[in-house]
Short mmCIF file of C-alpha atoms (C1' of nucleotides) in Angstrom, two decimals:
data_model
loop_
_atom_site.label_atom_id
_atom_site.label_comp_id
_atom_site.label_asym_id
_atom_site.label_seq_id
_atom_site.Cartn_x
_atom_site.Cartn_y
_atom_site.Cartn_z
CA MET A 39 -0.02 0.01 0.03
CA ALA A 40 3.01 2.28 0.23
CA GLU A 41 4.37 1.50 -3.34
CA LYS A 42 7.65 3.08 -4.16
CA ALA A 43 6.90 6.38 -2.48
CA SER A 44 7.81 9.79 -3.82
CA ARG A 45 8.41 8.63 -7.47
CA ARG A 46 6.78 10.10 -10.43
CA ALA A 47 3.20 9.24 -9.91
CA GLY A 48 0.58 9.01 -12.62
CA ASP A 49 2.43 7.39 -15.48
CA ARG A 50 -0.12 7.41 -18.09
CA GLY A 51 0.64 9.35 -21.31
CA GLY A 52 3.67 11.58 -20.94
CA ASP A 53 4.18 13.29 -17.75
CA PRO A 54 1.20 15.26 -16.76
CA LEU A 55 2.66 15.92 -13.31
CA GLU A 56 5.42 18.08 -14.65
CA ALA A 57 3.03 19.91 -16.81
CA LEU A 58 0.96 20.77 -13.72
CA VAL A 59 4.07 21.81 -11.79
CA GLY A 60 4.82 24.26 -14.65
CA ARG A 61 1.42 25.65 -14.56
CA VAL A 62 1.65 26.34 -10.82
CA ARG A 63 4.74 28.26 -11.35
CA GLU A 64 3.33 30.14 -14.29
CA ALA A 65 0.40 31.16 -12.18
CA GLY A 66 2.88 32.46 -9.43
CA GLY A 67 2.36 29.56 -7.03
CA ARG A 68 5.29 27.89 -5.26
CA MET A 69 6.15 24.41 -5.69
CA THR A 70 6.83 22.57 -2.47
CA ALA A 71 7.31 18.84 -1.92
CA HIS A 72 3.85 18.64 -0.29
CA ARG A 73 2.18 20.49 -3.13
CA ARG A 74 3.77 17.99 -5.50
CA GLU A 75 2.48 15.10 -3.62
CA VAL A 76 -1.01 16.56 -3.76
CA LEU A 77 -0.73 16.95 -7.42
CA ALA A 78 0.62 13.49 -7.95
CA ALA A 79 -2.14 11.93 -5.97
CA LEU A 80 -4.69 13.85 -8.06
CA ALA A 81 -3.13 12.70 -11.25
CA GLU A 82 -3.48 9.09 -10.10
CA ARG A 83 -7.27 8.95 -9.89
CA HIS A 84 -10.41 10.75 -10.04
CA HIS A 85 -12.89 11.58 -7.30
CA TRP A 86 -10.76 12.07 -4.23
CA SER A 87 -12.51 13.25 -1.17
CA ALA A 88 -10.28 15.56 0.78
CA GLU A 89 -10.10 13.08 3.45
CA ALA A 90 -9.27 10.11 1.33
CA LEU A 91 -6.62 12.22 -0.49
CA THR A 92 -5.10 13.17 2.91
CA GLU A 93 -4.83 9.59 4.01
CA ALA A 94 -3.39 8.45 0.65
CA ILE A 95 -0.75 11.20 0.75
CA GLN A 96 0.04 10.51 4.47
CA ALA A 97 0.77 6.84 3.51
CA ARG A 98 3.84 8.17 1.63
CA VAL A 99 4.63 11.30 3.53
CA PRO A 100 3.44 10.70 7.13
CA ASP A 101 4.20 14.21 8.41
CA ILE A 102 1.87 16.03 6.07
CA ALA A 103 -0.97 17.77 7.85
CA ALA A 104 -4.62 17.56 6.80
CA SER A 105 -4.82 21.25 6.85
CA THR A 106 -1.92 21.44 4.27
CA VAL A 107 -4.00 19.26 1.95
CA TYR A 108 -7.08 21.47 2.33
CA ARG A 109 -5.05 24.53 1.76
CA ASN A 110 -3.45 23.10 -1.24
CA LEU A 111 -6.78 22.09 -2.83
CA GLU A 112 -8.07 25.53 -2.25
CA GLU A 113 -5.04 27.15 -3.69
CA LEU A 114 -4.88 24.82 -6.68
CA GLU A 115 -8.55 25.36 -7.25
CA ARG A 116 -7.89 29.11 -7.25
CA LEU A 117 -5.13 28.68 -9.86
CA GLY A 118 -7.62 26.73 -12.02
CA LEU A 119 -5.84 23.39 -11.83
CA VAL A 120 -8.32 21.53 -9.66
CA VAL A 121 -12.08 21.53 -9.52
CA HIS A 122 -14.42 19.87 -7.05
CA SER A 123 -17.65 18.19 -7.51
CA HIS A 124 -20.59 17.32 -5.16
CA LEU A 125 -21.47 13.76 -5.78
CA GLY A 126 -24.31 13.44 -3.44
CA HIS A 127 -24.64 13.62 0.32
CA GLY A 128 -20.95 12.95 1.26
CA PRO A 129 -18.10 15.41 1.26
CA ALA A 130 -17.00 17.14 -2.00
CA THR A 131 -14.69 15.36 -4.23
CA TYR A 132 -11.62 16.78 -6.09
CA GLN A 133 -10.11 16.17 -9.38
CA LEU A 134 -7.79 17.74 -11.89
CA ALA A 135 -9.57 20.50 -14.02
CA SER A 136 -8.39 18.69 -17.11
CA GLY A 137 -10.34 15.62 -16.19
CA ALA A 138 -13.53 17.41 -15.12
CA HIS A 139 -16.70 15.67 -16.23
CA GLY A 140 -20.30 15.28 -15.18
CA HIS A 141 -21.75 12.53 -13.08
CA LEU A 142 -24.80 10.40 -12.62
CA VAL A 143 -25.02 9.19 -9.01
CA CYS A 144 -27.59 6.60 -7.82
CA GLU A 145 -29.29 7.64 -4.70
CA ALA A 146 -30.01 4.00 -3.80
CA CYS A 147 -26.78 2.26 -4.27
CA GLY A 148 -24.28 5.19 -4.68
CA ALA A 149 -23.09 3.95 -8.05
CA ASP A 150 -21.34 6.74 -9.95
CA PHE A 151 -21.38 6.96 -13.87
CA GLU A 152 -19.18 9.38 -15.48
CA ALA A 153 -21.27 11.44 -17.89
CA ASP A 154 -20.13 12.47 -21.25
CA GLU A 155 -20.32 16.25 -21.75
CA SER A 156 -22.67 15.70 -24.65
CA LEU A 157 -25.27 14.35 -22.15
CA PHE A 158 -25.75 17.89 -20.94
CA ALA A 159 -25.81 19.54 -24.42
CA GLY A 160 -29.54 19.85 -24.42
CA LEU A 161 -29.87 21.18 -20.90
CA ALA A 162 -27.00 23.66 -21.53
CA ALA A 163 -28.78 24.93 -24.67
CA GLU A 164 -32.18 25.22 -22.85
CA ALA A 165 -30.80 26.94 -19.79
CA GLU A 166 -29.03 29.42 -22.07
CA ARG A 167 -32.03 30.06 -24.11
CA ARG A 168 -34.61 30.47 -21.39
CA HIS A 169 -32.58 32.03 -18.63
CA GLY A 170 -29.23 33.21 -20.13
CA PHE A 171 -27.65 30.86 -17.79
CA GLU A 172 -24.36 28.94 -18.52
CA ILE A 173 -24.21 25.63 -16.75
CA ARG A 174 -21.02 23.98 -15.52
CA PRO A 175 -22.06 20.40 -15.60
CA TYR A 176 -19.08 18.94 -13.75
CA HIS A 177 -19.74 20.78 -10.57
CA PHE A 178 -22.71 18.82 -9.47
CA ALA A 179 -23.93 15.25 -9.74
CA VAL A 180 -27.22 14.40 -11.25
CA LEU A 181 -28.93 12.19 -8.67
CA GLY A 182 -31.44 9.56 -9.50
CA TYR A 183 -31.71 5.73 -9.71
CA CYS A 184 -29.50 3.53 -11.84
CA ALA A 185 -30.78 0.80 -14.09
CA ALA A 186 -29.96 -2.06 -11.48
CA CYS A 187 -31.74 -0.24 -8.65
CA ARG A 188 -34.69 0.54 -10.80
CA ALA A 189 -35.06 -3.13 -11.65
CA GLU A 190 -34.96 -4.03 -7.97
CA ALA A 191 -37.48 -1.50 -6.85
CA PRO A 192 -39.57 -0.76 -10.00
CA GLY A 193 -42.42 1.16 -8.27
CA ARG A 194 -40.26 3.66 -6.46
CA MET B 168 -41.82 38.28 10.38
CA ALA B 169 -44.06 36.30 12.85
CA GLU B 170 -47.29 36.70 10.80
CA LYS B 171 -50.30 35.29 12.59
CA ALA B 172 -48.64 32.22 14.05
CA SER B 173 -50.13 28.81 14.11
CA ARG B 174 -52.94 29.51 11.75
CA ARG B 175 -53.55 27.68 8.53
CA ALA B 176 -50.29 28.20 6.69
CA GLY B 177 -49.95 28.12 3.01
CA ASP B 178 -53.39 29.19 1.81
CA ARG B 179 -53.16 28.27 -1.89
CA GLY B 180 -55.84 25.84 -2.94
CA GLY B 181 -57.71 24.36 -0.08
CA ASP B 182 -55.92 23.48 3.08
CA PRO B 183 -52.76 21.61 2.25
CA LEU B 184 -51.67 21.50 5.92
CA GLU B 185 -54.66 19.19 6.88
CA ALA B 186 -54.02 17.07 3.83
CA LEU B 187 -50.34 16.58 5.03
CA VAL B 188 -51.56 15.76 8.43
CA GLY B 189 -53.71 13.10 6.99
CA ARG B 190 -50.88 11.67 5.04
CA VAL B 191 -48.68 11.42 8.15
CA ARG B 192 -51.28 9.51 9.88
CA GLU B 193 -52.00 7.24 6.88
CA ALA B 194 -48.33 6.37 6.79
CA GLY B 195 -48.42 5.43 10.46
CA GLY B 196 -46.72 8.54 11.82
CA ARG B 197 -48.06 10.36 14.78
CA MET B 198 -49.11 14.05 14.73
CA THR B 199 -47.71 16.01 17.55
CA ALA B 200 -47.94 19.75 17.96
CA HIS B 201 -44.29 20.16 16.98
CA ARG B 202 -44.61 18.07 13.95
CA ARG B 203 -47.54 20.11 12.88
CA GLU B 204 -45.40 23.26 13.24
CA VAL B 205 -42.80 21.79 11.00
CA LEU B 206 -45.34 21.01 8.36
CA ALA B 207 -46.95 24.43 8.60
CA ALA B 208 -43.61 26.23 8.14
CA LEU B 209 -42.74 24.07 5.21
CA ALA B 210 -46.05 24.90 3.60
CA GLU B 211 -45.34 28.61 3.88
CA ARG B 212 -42.36 28.81 1.67
CA HIS B 213 -39.82 26.91 -0.36
CA HIS B 214 -36.15 26.35 0.38
CA TRP B 215 -35.87 26.25 4.06
CA SER B 216 -32.53 25.37 5.40
CA ALA B 217 -32.76 23.22 8.42
CA GLU B 218 -31.35 25.97 10.56
CA ALA B 219 -33.60 28.64 9.12
CA LEU B 220 -36.58 26.46 9.60
CA THR B 221 -35.64 25.80 13.25
CA GLU B 222 -35.32 29.55 13.91
CA ALA B 223 -38.74 30.23 12.28
CA ILE B 224 -40.45 27.62 14.26
CA GLN B 225 -38.76 28.65 17.47
CA ALA B 226 -40.16 32.17 16.91
CA ARG B 227 -43.56 30.67 17.56
CA VAL B 228 -42.76 27.74 19.70
CA PRO B 229 -39.74 28.76 21.83
CA ASP B 230 -39.25 25.42 23.38
CA ILE B 231 -38.80 23.24 20.28
CA ALA B 232 -35.36 21.64 20.10
CA ALA B 233 -33.26 21.87 16.93
CA SER B 234 -32.87 18.05 17.11
CA THR B 235 -36.70 17.70 16.90
CA VAL B 236 -36.80 19.67 13.67
CA TYR B 237 -34.02 17.55 12.23
CA ARG B 238 -35.70 14.36 13.24
CA ASN B 239 -38.93 15.51 11.87
CA LEU B 240 -37.50 16.38 8.63
CA GLU B 241 -35.74 13.05 8.37
CA GLU B 242 -39.09 11.36 9.25
CA LEU B 243 -41.18 13.31 6.93
CA GLU B 244 -38.72 12.66 4.14
CA ARG B 245 -38.87 9.01 4.90
CA LEU B 246 -42.69 9.13 4.62
CA GLY B 247 -42.28 10.87 1.23
CA LEU B 248 -43.85 14.21 2.22
CA VAL B 249 -40.73 16.17 2.15
CA VAL B 250 -37.64 16.29 -0.10
CA HIS B 251 -34.40 18.13 0.18
CA SER B 252 -32.18 19.70 -2.33
CA HIS B 253 -28.61 20.73 -2.49
CA LEU B 254 -28.48 24.25 -3.85
CA GLY B 255 -24.71 24.77 -3.84
CA HIS B 256 -22.20 24.84 -1.12
CA GLY B 257 -24.39 25.71 1.80
CA PRO B 258 -26.55 23.27 3.76
CA ALA B 259 -29.30 21.36 2.23
CA THR B 260 -32.68 22.96 1.81
CA TYR B 261 -36.04 21.34 2.55
CA GLN B 262 -39.36 21.55 0.79
CA LEU B 263 -42.69 19.76 0.53
CA ALA B 264 -42.44 16.97 -1.96
CA SER B 265 -45.39 18.38 -3.75
CA GLY B 266 -43.54 21.51 -4.55
CA ALA B 267 -40.30 19.85 -5.70
CA HIS B 268 -38.65 21.52 -8.72
CA GLY B 269 -35.25 21.93 -10.18
CA HIS B 270 -32.85 24.92 -9.70
CA LEU B 271 -30.31 26.77 -11.45
CA VAL B 272 -27.87 28.38 -9.08
CA CYS B 273 -25.20 31.01 -9.93
CA GLU B 274 -21.86 30.19 -8.50
CA ALA B 275 -20.86 33.77 -8.58
CA CYS B 276 -23.75 35.65 -6.94
CA GLY B 277 -25.78 32.83 -5.51
CA ALA B 278 -29.00 33.68 -7.44
CA ASP B 279 -31.41 30.88 -7.58
CA PHE B 280 -33.69 30.28 -10.50
CA GLU B 281 -36.51 27.72 -10.18
CA ALA B 282 -36.29 25.49 -13.16
CA ASP B 283 -39.35 24.12 -15.00
CA GLU B 284 -39.30 20.37 -15.13
CA SER B 285 -39.28 20.63 -18.91
CA LEU B 286 -35.87 22.10 -18.83
CA PHE B 287 -34.70 18.58 -17.81
CA ALA B 288 -36.70 16.64 -20.33
CA GLY B 289 -33.77 16.29 -22.73
CA LEU B 290 -31.33 15.23 -20.08
CA ALA B 291 -33.82 12.88 -18.62
CA ALA B 292 -34.33 11.15 -21.96
CA GLU B 293 -30.71 10.94 -22.73
CA ALA B 294 -29.70 9.54 -19.28
CA GLU B 295 -32.46 6.93 -19.61
CA ARG B 296 -31.43 6.07 -23.18
CA ARG B 297 -27.74 5.81 -22.60
CA HIS B 298 -27.50 4.47 -19.09
CA GLY B 299 -30.92 3.34 -18.07
CA PHE B 300 -30.72 6.05 -15.44
CA GLU B 301 -33.75 7.89 -14.10
CA ILE B 302 -32.83 11.34 -12.99
CA ARG B 303 -34.50 13.12 -10.10
CA PRO B 304 -33.95 16.77 -11.16
CA TYR B 305 -35.10 18.47 -7.95
CA HIS B 306 -32.50 16.84 -5.74
CA PHE B 307 -29.60 18.86 -7.15
CA ALA B 308 -29.02 22.25 -8.24
CA VAL B 309 -27.49 22.86 -11.63
CA LEU B 310 -24.61 25.30 -10.94
CA GLY B 311 -23.21 27.84 -13.40
CA TYR B 312 -23.22 31.40 -14.11
CA CYS B 313 -26.44 33.63 -14.43
CA ALA B 314 -26.88 36.19 -17.15
CA ALA B 315 -26.04 39.17 -15.04
CA CYS B 316 -22.73 37.59 -13.72
CA ARG B 317 -21.82 36.45 -17.24
CA ALA B 318 -22.25 40.12 -18.41
CA GLU B 319 -19.96 41.29 -15.68
CA ALA B 320 -17.16 38.79 -16.16
CA PRO B 321 -17.57 37.67 -19.75
CA GLY B 322 -14.21 35.93 -20.14
CA ARG B 323 -14.60 33.69 -17.25
"C1'" DG C 51 15.46 38.43 2.67
"C1'" DT C 52 10.51 38.45 1.59
"C1'" DG C 53 6.53 36.45 2.09
"C1'" DC C 54 4.19 31.99 0.88
"C1'" DT C 55 3.70 27.50 2.98
"C1'" DT C 56 3.62 24.46 6.82
"C1'" DG C 57 2.33 21.64 11.39
"C1'" DC C 58 -0.10 21.81 15.22
"C1'" DA C 59 -4.01 22.38 17.78
"C1'" DA C 60 -7.95 24.61 18.59
"C1'" DA C 61 -12.34 26.44 16.75
"C1'" DC C 62 -16.00 26.12 13.62
"C1'" DG C 63 -20.93 25.27 11.94
"C1'" DT C 64 -23.99 21.88 10.95
"C1'" DT C 65 -25.98 17.56 11.98
"C1'" DT C 66 -26.46 13.25 14.66
"C1'" DT C 67 -26.82 10.63 18.88
"C1'" DG C 68 -27.95 8.72 23.81
"C1'" DC C 69 -30.79 9.13 27.31
"C1'" DA C 70 -34.74 9.80 30.43
"C1'" DG C 71 -39.23 11.65 30.39
"C1'" DA C 72 -43.58 13.18 27.85
"C1'" DC C 73 -46.78 12.33 24.71
"C1'" DT C 74 -50.06 10.06 20.89
"C1'" DC C 75 -52.75 6.62 19.65
"C1'" DG D 289 -50.36 0.65 27.97
"C1'" DA D 290 -47.12 0.29 24.02
"C1'" DG D 291 -44.44 2.64 21.30
"C1'" DT D 292 -43.26 7.19 19.35
"C1'" DC D 293 -41.65 11.72 20.06
"C1'" DT D 294 -39.25 15.07 22.78
"C1'" DG D 295 -35.45 18.17 25.21
"C1'" DC D 296 -31.06 18.45 26.54
"C1'" DA D 297 -26.32 17.91 26.15
"C1'" DA D 298 -22.62 16.01 24.18
"C1'" DA D 299 -20.36 13.96 20.20
"C1'" DA D 300 -19.50 13.51 15.53
"C1'" DC D 301 -18.26 15.18 11.14
"C1'" DG D 302 -15.63 17.64 7.72
"C1'" DT D 303 -13.47 21.82 7.32
"C1'" DT D 304 -11.28 26.26 8.57
"C1'" DT D 305 -8.38 29.28 11.32
"C1'" DG D 306 -4.38 31.53 14.16
"C1'" DC D 307 0.14 31.22 15.10
"C1'" DA D 308 5.06 30.65 14.89
"C1'" DA D 309 8.51 28.18 12.46
"C1'" DG D 310 10.26 26.57 7.82
"C1'" DC D 311 11.00 26.94 3.16
"C1'" DA D 312 10.82 28.54 -2.15
"C1'" DC D 313 12.07 31.95 -4.81
#
DNA sequence: GTGCTTGCAAACGTTTTGCAGACTC
DNA sequence: GAGTCTGCAAAACGTTTGCAAGCAC
């Protein structure tokens, strides 16, 4: 569960981590070892809750404080590198802005379907037309019932 | 701000409060004075946060405990009379199930547009077709930017 | 050297819980 | 009378803050 600690994390397709580091510097942010760990963890998977992210990083870097993770997420979000989503009743989840996408979350079983942006095209157009409103579909989950749960409790 | 306390609240179309009381009893719930106050307040307006609802009821019935309001909301939701929505980053808001509707909430200024169900018709159809997913559009707010805020900060 | 970043610990605001007593049915 | 509902107080939960020391630039 500790892997090879503090190596280049997130190995898929080039090295997105270094690109992120560059963007932090461009935006005037400093690059500390702990901030790098936060970025590395975010590059590894989607949908980290702040708490899970903290635990995952502490497995590699035991002396990182939870408040540091929270402050980094806040700062990275201000810099535009990170966005958060609300996937239902639990805490917010964080992801790299480059991987932002919408969600369908089942209220019964908690299943989480990543939604293609095109799913929201109609809603986006209607909201714009009727209200002049520009939606950001990745910032919220669309709650409802998944196919499996609907089959189990058809008359909900 | 205190109106005429403990009168029939929510006067549109008959007496919805008594209908609600009846539904609680049908569902096996008991009707206490405090539960009636919760229902009456919910019938008066939409989008109560639990805290605001508690304060409003305490203005009439000073000895009602906050935990009683929370437990009533939970119970009424289980009975299907009440639903809650997440309108952004703040606490959840509660409303009578009969008045449930979707929302567009501006991330910049917090403005809240009540959304006609038809706004979600396209999304509902697509989610159903692609994922077999049945959305519940009133349970979440669609976040984004309203027309006024877009005009102020066009290049967001 | 400047000032952003950090750990620690405490505070925060909202919601949940345990319990004994009060109430509805 | 049986079982639900209640107030009170304390705990839980996830997150934020103040401070002094540490580090990037």
